[in-house]
Amino acid sequence: MSDFKVFWEEAVNILYSEYENQNRTDEFNQWIKAIDYVSSHDLTVVISVPSTFFKDQLTRRGDTAKLQNKICELSGQRISLDFEIKPKDFSSYDNTNNNNIKITSDNITPSDSTSKKSEKQHPQLVEKYNFDNFVYGVNSNFAYNAALAVAKNPGKAYNPVLLYGGVGLGKTHLMQAIGNYAWKESNAKIIYITAENFTNEFIKALGQGQTAISKFKDKYRSVDILLIDDIHFLQKKDGTQEELFHTFNALYDSNKQIVFTCDRPVSELKNLSDRLRSRFERGLNVDLQPPDYETRRAIIEKKLEESHKSLSPEIIDYIAHNIASNVRDLEAAIVKIVAYNELINKKDISIETAGQLLRDVITSPKQANLSIDTIIKVIAEEYGLSSTDIKGKKRTKNVILPRQIAMYIAREITEFSTTEIGAEFERDHTTVVYACQKIEESIQADSKFDSKIQLLIRNIKDYKKSI
């Protein structure tokens, strides 16, 4: 039977996230990280642990059952775990068997970075996130080249840099590629951390008193490169925003490189202080868009090459044509199709079976080829208006609401940016942002209005299918 390693790695990643959310990363490092994947045969996954005592403790703690259940859920197969006892010297243990597992601890201080020469990989960065394996097209060419320029000349090329775009488009990949490149090419002190973990660490320091706060400030203000992922998390976090503002100034004034990622343009973030927003916007802001067909196909072929797997040209073409949302969904589709081939099918998969396996991704809410004109047409008919009314300059109440709904739905179910949506309505992106905020407020306040919006979205999708 086929190798379950990909499911093992994903199971460990999920457990890490669970432990991290519970502030139990020390336990994870002590127990889960010390387990090595060995092999699999039939429906048995073989793992190695350092001792019988260790194995018994894993079972008693419930970690064995958690790992087994996660692999079963991911693979769709009822597997069992088998243990090998392999004593190891933990003083020289580098976890080489788990290199593909994404573990990004946030508790490494800048002083730890000075030991680079004795480490194979920065402890907070994922080795597979590098420039060599980032497949870019017209959707991400600018972002790729900007990130590479920063990696080669940190603090000098562009500073700060903010990469923004939807989920799974490569923001974290490029951010960590900057760190990995600089780590290998210099003695730079680098910290990578999510905005959520930065916030949690700051709150913890506040609770521990002035000494802890001083250590926190020193940690983040003495680095050469600071990489903070998902800054949209900072909305409504006034205290953390204040601390980051001063950290930003300290690093910027010292010509240290700062890189952020966000899931949208900074202008669309709510509850963010104006002075911090101005810092984000001070440097180079670059967006990543969903990949086009040619880039999607290149991504699929690259991922297959890296994993030493293969799919028929027809299936590659089918995936590239039908999954237009983001790179993460493409990768998930590849894993699922390949796993089904190896575990169940034992031969080239058919288009029909692929469609069944990927139906949830293919029918994702973002519609790659849905036009804004279609949205306007359906909403105009619903409210007894013309498309010209919706796109026109009328400011009467019976027109304003449908217009705002059209803008909101266009943002929710298409891949167009707020700037592109605004252009369709002959307005700027700030008008679109305001319209979306108003509709979101109405949705939260009125469940019937929410149901109305969902019905309109279904009608729009049904209309698209009928033409």
XYZ file of C-alpha atoms in Angstrom:
467
model
C 0.000 0.000 0.000
C 1.102 3.563 -0.628
C 3.070 5.932 1.541
C 1.038 7.836 4.148
C 3.811 10.335 4.835
C 1.923 13.320 3.423
C -0.977 12.609 5.788
C 1.411 12.115 8.713
C 2.998 15.505 8.103
C -0.360 17.254 7.858
C -1.569 15.533 11.039
C 1.495 16.781 12.921
C 0.937 20.304 11.572
C -2.657 20.253 12.808
C -1.598 19.019 16.244
C 1.028 21.745 16.427
C -1.626 24.381 15.781
C -3.827 22.898 18.494
C -0.985 22.825 21.019
C 0.063 26.357 20.052
C -3.461 27.708 20.561
C -3.405 26.184 24.050
C 0.059 27.649 24.826
C 1.465 24.098 25.065
C 4.258 24.261 22.459
C 6.769 23.020 25.018
C 4.770 19.800 25.359
C 4.580 19.487 21.589
C 8.342 19.842 21.270
C 8.934 17.327 24.043
C 6.573 14.624 22.804
C 5.280 14.975 19.219
C 8.380 16.489 17.664
C 10.483 13.591 18.927
C 8.492 11.097 16.839
C 9.841 10.119 13.417
C 7.839 8.795 10.501
C 9.447 5.569 9.244
C 7.233 3.955 6.612
C 3.805 2.541 5.883
C 2.514 -0.744 4.564
C -1.045 -1.848 3.926
C -2.976 0.349 6.374
C -0.259 0.537 9.015
C 1.878 3.622 9.615
C 5.207 2.864 11.281
C 6.719 5.539 13.511
C 9.788 5.497 15.735
C 10.109 6.717 19.318
C 13.175 6.830 21.564
C 12.019 4.327 24.220
C 9.255 2.031 25.425
C 8.619 4.454 28.267
C 8.166 7.245 25.722
C 5.706 5.101 23.750
C 3.686 4.312 26.890
C 3.560 7.980 27.862
C 2.314 8.971 24.409
C -0.499 6.462 24.756
C -1.344 7.566 28.279
C -1.404 11.232 27.242
C -3.719 10.457 24.334
C -1.251 11.667 21.684
C -1.182 8.301 19.925
C -4.954 8.311 19.475
C -4.924 11.943 18.294
C -2.324 11.246 15.618
C -4.075 8.108 14.454
C -7.457 9.846 14.232
C -6.019 12.805 12.314
C -4.395 10.535 9.728
C -7.646 8.602 9.351
C -9.586 11.827 8.793
C -7.102 13.164 6.256
C -6.608 9.963 4.291
C -10.128 8.606 4.506
C -8.636 5.258 5.525
C -8.801 3.413 8.830
C -5.104 3.103 9.633
C -3.238 1.769 12.654
C 0.021 2.943 14.193
C 2.985 0.644 14.775
C 6.016 1.635 16.840
C 9.721 1.061 16.430
C 12.010 1.792 19.354
C 15.037 3.755 18.179
C 17.046 5.392 20.962
C 18.578 8.670 19.843
C 21.074 11.192 21.109
C 18.929 14.269 21.683
C 21.984 16.472 22.035
C 22.592 16.091 18.316
C 19.006 15.497 17.240
C 18.047 17.783 14.333
C 14.693 16.250 13.420
C 15.787 15.592 9.835
C 12.922 13.174 9.283
C 10.414 15.957 9.897
C 11.913 18.617 7.606
C 8.661 18.974 5.678
C 6.583 19.661 8.767
C 5.595 23.289 9.231
C 6.547 24.213 12.788
C 7.028 27.939 13.311
C 7.659 28.630 16.963
C 7.609 32.271 18.009
C 9.696 32.025 21.172
C 13.177 32.282 19.630
C 14.975 35.463 20.595
C 17.202 37.396 18.188
C 20.291 36.162 20.017
C 19.392 32.644 18.885
C 19.858 33.739 15.287
C 23.572 34.306 15.821
C 24.100 30.548 15.899
C 23.239 30.262 12.200
C 26.503 28.628 11.230
C 25.701 25.629 13.418
C 22.076 25.273 12.250
C 20.746 23.923 8.962
C 17.608 26.000 9.019
C 16.246 29.080 10.764
C 14.000 27.773 13.562
C 11.044 29.988 12.652
C 11.135 29.576 8.880
C 9.938 26.729 6.693
C 12.715 25.554 4.392
C 10.405 24.748 1.479
C 9.353 28.395 1.266
C 12.048 29.705 -1.069
C 12.305 31.655 -4.306
C 13.374 28.651 -6.372
C 10.073 26.811 -6.000
C 7.747 29.828 -6.146
C 5.893 29.629 -9.458
C 4.932 33.130 -10.521
C 2.901 34.517 -13.386
C 1.352 37.844 -14.246
C -0.624 37.600 -11.002
C 2.466 37.575 -8.780
C 5.443 38.660 -10.891
C 5.685 42.091 -9.251
C 5.436 40.658 -5.739
C 8.031 37.967 -6.500
C 10.598 40.432 -7.839
C 9.967 42.904 -5.031
C 10.498 40.177 -2.428
C 13.678 38.986 -4.128
C 15.052 42.530 -4.247
C 14.385 42.936 -0.533
C 16.033 39.596 0.273
C 19.175 40.617 -1.592
C 19.341 44.108 -0.073
C 17.405 44.155 3.198
C 16.768 47.623 4.554
C 17.974 49.217 1.334
C 15.816 48.172 -1.605
C 12.275 48.825 -0.366
C 11.235 49.381 3.213
C 8.743 48.534 4.541
C 7.143 46.017 2.192
C 3.551 44.883 2.504
C 2.310 41.898 0.509
C -1.454 41.615 0.395
C -4.020 39.339 -1.197
C -6.458 36.545 -0.485
C -5.854 33.264 1.285
C -3.461 30.805 -0.334
C -1.937 33.132 -2.940
C 1.664 32.957 -1.725
C 2.085 35.845 0.710
C 3.599 33.715 3.482
C 5.707 31.810 0.949
C 7.316 35.016 -0.339
C 7.709 36.488 3.137
C 9.497 33.402 4.404
C 11.519 33.181 1.190
C 12.917 36.615 2.057
C 13.912 35.311 5.478
C 15.384 32.062 4.169
C 17.443 33.839 1.511
C 18.812 36.430 3.938
C 19.483 33.740 6.557
C 21.609 31.704 4.186
C 23.435 34.655 2.663
C 24.262 36.668 5.783
C 24.441 36.683 9.560
C 21.224 38.689 9.777
C 19.084 38.413 12.894
C 15.612 37.482 11.684
C 12.275 37.016 13.385
C 9.212 35.623 11.649
C 5.965 35.732 13.593
C 2.247 35.996 12.967
C 0.455 39.118 14.158
C -1.632 36.913 16.452
C 1.426 35.458 18.165
C 3.029 38.903 18.358
C -0.108 40.099 20.144
C -0.199 37.107 22.492
C 3.464 37.515 23.365
C 2.984 41.213 24.061
C 0.002 40.549 26.332
C 1.980 37.882 28.191
C 4.845 40.322 28.714
C 2.453 42.954 30.053
C 1.227 40.473 32.627
C 4.747 39.638 33.775
C 5.890 43.166 34.574
C 8.432 45.707 33.398
C 11.355 43.301 33.012
C 9.391 41.111 30.625
C 8.188 44.161 28.685
C 11.769 45.391 28.312
C 12.872 41.977 27.049
C 10.001 41.984 24.569
C 10.998 45.402 23.232
C 14.654 44.416 22.990
C 13.777 41.207 21.173
C 11.872 42.881 18.362
C 13.826 46.123 18.107
C 17.266 44.538 17.775
C 16.623 42.422 14.684
C 17.852 43.049 11.153
C 14.705 41.708 9.488
C 11.245 41.569 11.055
C 8.595 39.512 9.243
C 5.037 39.829 10.580
C 2.324 37.741 8.933
C -1.414 38.584 8.821
C -1.493 42.129 10.175
C -5.269 42.247 9.653
C -5.373 40.458 13.011
C -4.298 43.738 14.647
C -7.668 45.389 14.065
C -9.170 46.540 17.389
C -5.907 45.607 19.193
C -5.082 49.152 20.291
C -2.326 48.257 22.743
C -0.539 45.979 20.280
C -0.881 48.602 17.553
C 0.791 51.135 19.819
C 3.690 48.768 20.553
C 4.121 47.842 16.890
C 4.115 51.518 15.934
C 7.118 52.184 18.184
C 8.841 48.962 17.106
C 8.342 49.986 13.484
C 9.889 53.401 14.101
C 12.890 51.934 15.927
C 13.642 49.499 13.099
C 12.899 51.905 10.269
C 15.134 54.599 11.761
C 17.937 52.012 11.975
C 17.466 50.930 8.323
C 16.300 47.472 9.357
C 14.011 45.606 6.995
C 10.311 45.249 7.847
C 7.914 43.022 5.887
C 4.202 42.559 6.506
C 1.430 40.510 4.931
C -2.281 41.220 4.959
C -5.393 39.672 3.438
C -6.531 42.979 1.914
C -5.248 46.490 1.120
C -4.409 48.424 4.276
C -6.985 51.025 3.277
C -9.704 48.405 3.864
C -8.663 47.570 7.434
C -11.071 48.777 10.098
C -10.155 49.952 13.587
C -6.523 50.599 12.758
C -4.828 53.734 14.017
C -4.105 56.307 11.318
C -0.458 56.611 12.242
C 0.138 52.857 12.049
C -1.784 52.708 8.776
C 0.490 55.442 7.424
C 3.543 53.360 8.392
C 2.211 50.354 6.487
C 1.521 52.518 3.447
C 4.858 54.318 3.617
C 6.777 51.725 1.663
C 5.981 49.321 -1.154
C 2.514 47.726 -1.100
C 2.147 44.877 -3.604
C -0.875 42.670 -4.192
C -1.032 39.016 -5.231
C -3.953 38.025 -7.416
C -5.294 34.510 -8.089
C -3.172 32.766 -10.745
C -4.349 32.574 -14.356
C -4.761 29.281 -16.204
C -1.160 29.073 -17.497
C 0.256 29.795 -14.049
C -2.085 27.300 -12.394
C -0.952 24.598 -14.778
C 2.708 25.457 -14.126
C 2.071 25.297 -10.368
C 0.488 21.856 -10.654
C 3.367 20.515 -12.736
C 5.905 21.987 -10.300
C 4.184 20.440 -7.273
C 4.017 17.050 -8.964
C 7.693 17.259 -9.878
C 8.678 18.144 -6.311
C 6.719 15.239 -4.876
C 7.878 12.801 -7.583
C 4.261 12.096 -8.523
C 2.446 12.163 -11.851
C -1.011 12.762 -13.233
C -2.307 12.480 -16.764
C -2.275 15.666 -18.899
C -6.081 15.541 -18.992
C -6.368 15.602 -15.187
C -3.773 18.376 -14.893
C -5.738 20.389 -17.424
C -9.004 19.663 -15.609
C -7.627 20.869 -12.265
C -6.059 23.980 -13.816
C -9.305 24.924 -15.565
C -11.625 24.291 -12.644
C -9.751 25.458 -9.548
C -9.096 29.143 -9.990
C -9.270 30.308 -6.389
C -5.742 30.031 -4.996
C -2.565 27.967 -4.819
C -3.561 26.271 -1.573
C -6.671 24.798 -3.177
C -4.569 23.599 -6.125
C -2.148 21.849 -3.760
C -5.010 20.267 -1.820
C -6.511 19.009 -5.075
C -3.219 17.450 -6.149
C -2.792 15.670 -2.798
C -6.334 14.340 -2.910
C -6.181 13.096 -6.507
C -2.732 11.517 -6.089
C -3.728 9.869 -2.800
C -6.899 8.450 -4.362
C -4.885 7.086 -7.285
C -2.380 5.410 -4.985
C -4.693 4.180 -2.263
C -7.880 3.279 -4.099
C -7.778 3.539 -7.847
C -4.405 2.033 -8.798
C -4.692 3.519 -12.290
C -5.182 6.856 -13.998
C -8.194 8.605 -12.535
C -11.104 9.608 -14.781
C -12.374 13.152 -15.266
C -15.703 12.134 -13.736
C -14.075 10.764 -10.576
C -11.840 13.822 -10.309
C -14.914 16.015 -10.499
C -16.535 14.103 -7.659
C -13.434 14.251 -5.480
C -12.950 17.974 -6.040
C -16.569 19.112 -6.057
C -16.214 21.137 -2.858
C -13.252 23.093 -4.203
C -14.607 23.517 -7.702
C -17.820 24.968 -6.334
C -16.008 27.378 -4.031
C -17.637 30.803 -3.571
C -15.098 32.740 -5.629
C -16.189 32.617 -9.260
C -13.246 33.204 -11.579
C -15.265 33.960 -14.735
C -18.291 35.706 -13.204
C -18.672 39.235 -14.525
C -19.745 42.234 -12.485
C -22.259 43.050 -15.220
C -24.015 39.747 -14.464
C -24.265 40.679 -10.784
C -25.620 44.119 -11.631
C -28.169 42.669 -14.055
C -29.587 40.159 -11.540
C -29.781 42.709 -8.714
C -31.309 45.356 -10.962
C -34.072 42.918 -11.999
C -34.661 41.958 -8.355
C -35.249 45.592 -7.376
C -37.121 46.657 -10.510
C -34.306 48.817 -11.806
C -32.105 48.914 -14.890
C -28.390 48.207 -14.978
C -27.929 51.861 -15.902
C -29.663 52.880 -12.665
C -27.297 50.712 -10.608
C -24.186 52.033 -12.353
C -25.417 55.595 -12.670
C -25.243 58.698 -10.493
C -28.702 58.570 -8.888
C -28.609 58.963 -5.109
C -32.189 58.043 -4.275
C -32.773 55.472 -1.546
C -34.289 52.909 -3.895
C -31.061 52.906 -5.932
C -28.371 53.323 -3.273
C -29.119 50.067 -1.424
C -29.148 47.815 -4.536
C -25.955 49.511 -5.716
C -24.237 48.820 -2.381
C -25.472 45.219 -2.450
C -24.046 44.771 -5.952
C -20.668 46.105 -4.825
C -20.679 43.866 -1.744
C -21.595 40.711 -3.663
C -19.014 41.501 -6.348
C -16.350 41.641 -3.650
C -17.584 38.453 -1.984
C -17.981 36.094 -4.932
C -15.591 37.357 -7.598
C -11.841 37.755 -7.762
C -11.999 41.444 -8.673
C -10.263 43.927 -6.375
C -12.192 46.827 -4.863
C -10.440 49.131 -7.328
C -11.629 47.017 -10.276
C -15.149 46.836 -8.846
C -15.179 50.598 -8.391
C -14.164 51.102 -12.005
C -17.210 49.103 -13.167
C -19.427 51.497 -11.218
C -17.377 54.552 -12.272
C -16.375 55.146 -8.663
C -13.168 54.825 -6.664
C -12.334 51.921 -4.376
C -13.120 53.872 -1.191
C -16.776 54.012 -2.266
C -16.751 50.233 -2.660
C -15.149 49.778 0.763
C -17.784 52.022 2.347
C -20.606 50.169 0.573
C -19.291 46.807 1.755
C -19.040 48.059 5.325
C -22.642 49.267 5.261
C -23.914 45.934 3.924
C -21.842 43.989 6.473
C -23.355 46.087 9.276
C -26.866 45.407 7.971
C -26.158 41.674 7.706
C -24.977 41.532 11.304
C -27.978 43.502 12.539
C -30.705 41.747 10.539
C -30.807 38.003 9.902
C -33.571 38.445 7.304
C -31.358 40.818 5.342
C -28.551 38.256 5.550
C -30.883 35.624 4.104
C -31.818 38.039 1.325
C -28.151 38.511 0.401
C -27.536 34.754 0.351
C -30.575 34.266 -1.894
C -29.285 36.912 -4.286
C -25.902 35.185 -4.421
C -27.562 31.868 -5.269
C -29.661 33.557 -7.956
C -26.555 35.122 -9.476
C -24.749 31.782 -9.589
C -27.797 30.071 -11.058
C -28.104 32.788 -13.690
C -24.463 32.324 -14.611
C -24.982 28.576 -15.078
C -27.965 29.199 -17.350
C -26.135 31.383 -19.859
